[in-house]
Amino acid sequence: AEGAGEVSRRYEILLGQSVFTPQDTAREDPDPSDRPYVGWPYGGVGLIQDTDRRRLDHLELLAGVVGSDAHGEEAQNDWHQFIGVDKSRGWDEQLHNEPGIMLTYERKWRFLQPIGGGFAVDAIPELGITVGNVMDYVQAGGMLRFGKNLEADYGPQRIRPALSGTPYFNSDYLDGPFGFYLFVGTQGRAVARNLFLDGNTFKDSRSVDSEALVGDLSGGLA
């Protein structure tokens, strides 16, 4: 539509599994002051929309399960057996079975400044919110980048909860076949709930005191 701007839209399908354990995995009775054992296999769908190469909207829905039905013990200990590492012995004390869901919305803005020779710098501030029985938090952060062909994406992808990148990539916005960038980024989160630390929603379970305000800092080359 006239005045709507240039729009690039992507849809995503996500599959993954995260496994969390306390620091001392040799104990059959885990340290009650450390985080509980929990596995989190999940699937999901998402919508990513780039507007005018200057704003990215990302809506994502993840669903999965924690507890023995998550098979975190098998995923970890079978792999440890394969590579000759001692197994984690406290999985009998993992969180109880519970379905989980997370709905996330994020918006990023890009402020780009060409500096000649095909190089540019950009700044990408972001805001977002996640709700569900797995996690509830609001986020704010930003990333600084230097390189070539920065408009093809908005930073590297991450696994939540962490610095939030996206899988968005648009080769139509490449000038030539190659791009790269150096990046440094940070994100802060105000967390109301983290099931992996706070324990089950509907049953008594192991849990640990958690921090309400957390942050990440990262850097690298993409």
Coordinates of C-alpha atoms in Angstrom, one line a residue, residues 4-90:
A4 CA 3.3 1.5 4.0
G5 CA 7.0 1.2 3.3
E6 CA 9.1 -1.7 2.1
V7 CA 8.2 -4.9 4.0
S8 CA 10.0 -8.2 4.2
R9 CA 8.2 -11.0 6.1
R10 CA 9.5 -14.4 7.2
Y11 CA 7.8 -17.3 9.0
E12 CA 9.8 -19.6 11.3
I13 CA 9.4 -23.1 12.8
L14 CA 11.4 -23.8 15.9
L15 CA 12.5 -27.0 17.5
G16 CA 14.9 -27.3 20.5
Q17 CA 15.8 -28.7 23.8
S18 CA 17.4 -27.1 26.8
V19 CA 18.8 -28.9 29.8
F20 CA 19.6 -27.3 33.2
T21 CA 21.4 -29.0 36.1
P22 CA 22.9 -27.8 39.4
Q23 CA 26.7 -27.3 39.6
D24 CA 27.4 -30.5 41.5
T25 CA 26.0 -33.3 39.3
A26 CA 27.6 -36.1 41.3
R27 CA 25.1 -35.9 44.2
E28 CA 22.0 -38.1 44.1
D29 CA 20.3 -35.6 46.5
P30 CA 21.0 -32.3 44.8
D31 CA 22.1 -29.2 46.7
P32 CA 18.8 -27.5 47.7
S33 CA 20.4 -24.1 47.4
D34 CA 21.3 -24.7 43.7
R35 CA 19.0 -24.7 40.7
P36 CA 16.9 -27.9 40.1
Y37 CA 17.3 -30.4 37.3
V38 CA 15.0 -29.7 34.4
G39 CA 14.7 -30.5 30.7
W40 CA 12.7 -28.3 28.3
P41 CA 12.1 -29.7 24.8
Y42 CA 9.9 -27.3 22.8
G43 CA 8.5 -26.4 19.4
G44 CA 7.1 -23.2 18.1
V45 CA 6.2 -20.9 15.3
G46 CA 7.1 -17.2 14.7
L47 CA 6.5 -14.2 12.5
I48 CA 9.3 -11.8 11.7
Q49 CA 8.7 -8.6 9.7
D50 CA 11.3 -6.1 8.5
T51 CA 9.9 -2.6 7.6
D52 CA 12.1 -0.3 5.5
R53 CA 15.2 -2.1 6.7
R54 CA 14.9 0.0 9.8
R55 CA 12.4 -1.8 12.1
L56 CA 12.0 -5.5 13.0
D57 CA 8.9 -6.9 14.7
H58 CA 9.2 -10.5 16.0
L59 CA 6.2 -12.5 17.4
E60 CA 7.0 -16.0 18.6
L61 CA 5.1 -18.8 20.4
L62 CA 6.9 -21.7 22.0
A63 CA 5.2 -24.8 23.7
G64 CA 6.8 -27.8 25.4
V65 CA 7.0 -29.7 28.6
V66 CA 9.2 -30.1 31.7
G67 CA 9.5 -33.1 34.0
S68 CA 10.3 -36.7 33.2
D69 CA 8.3 -36.4 30.0
A70 CA 10.9 -33.9 28.8
H71 CA 13.5 -36.7 28.7
G72 CA 16.3 -34.3 29.9
E73 CA 18.0 -37.2 31.8
E74 CA 18.2 -39.3 28.7
A75 CA 19.3 -36.5 26.5
Q76 CA 22.2 -35.6 28.9
N77 CA 23.3 -38.9 30.3
D78 CA 23.1 -40.9 27.1
W79 CA 25.3 -38.3 25.4
H80 CA 27.7 -38.2 28.4
Q81 CA 28.0 -42.0 28.2
F82 CA 28.8 -41.7 24.5
I83 CA 31.6 -39.2 25.1
G84 CA 32.9 -40.9 28.3
V85 CA 31.7 -38.3 30.8
D86 CA 30.3 -39.1 34.3
K87 CA 26.5 -39.1 34.3
S88 CA 24.5 -36.6 36.3
R89 CA 23.1 -38.5 39.3
G90 CA 20.3 -36.2 40.6

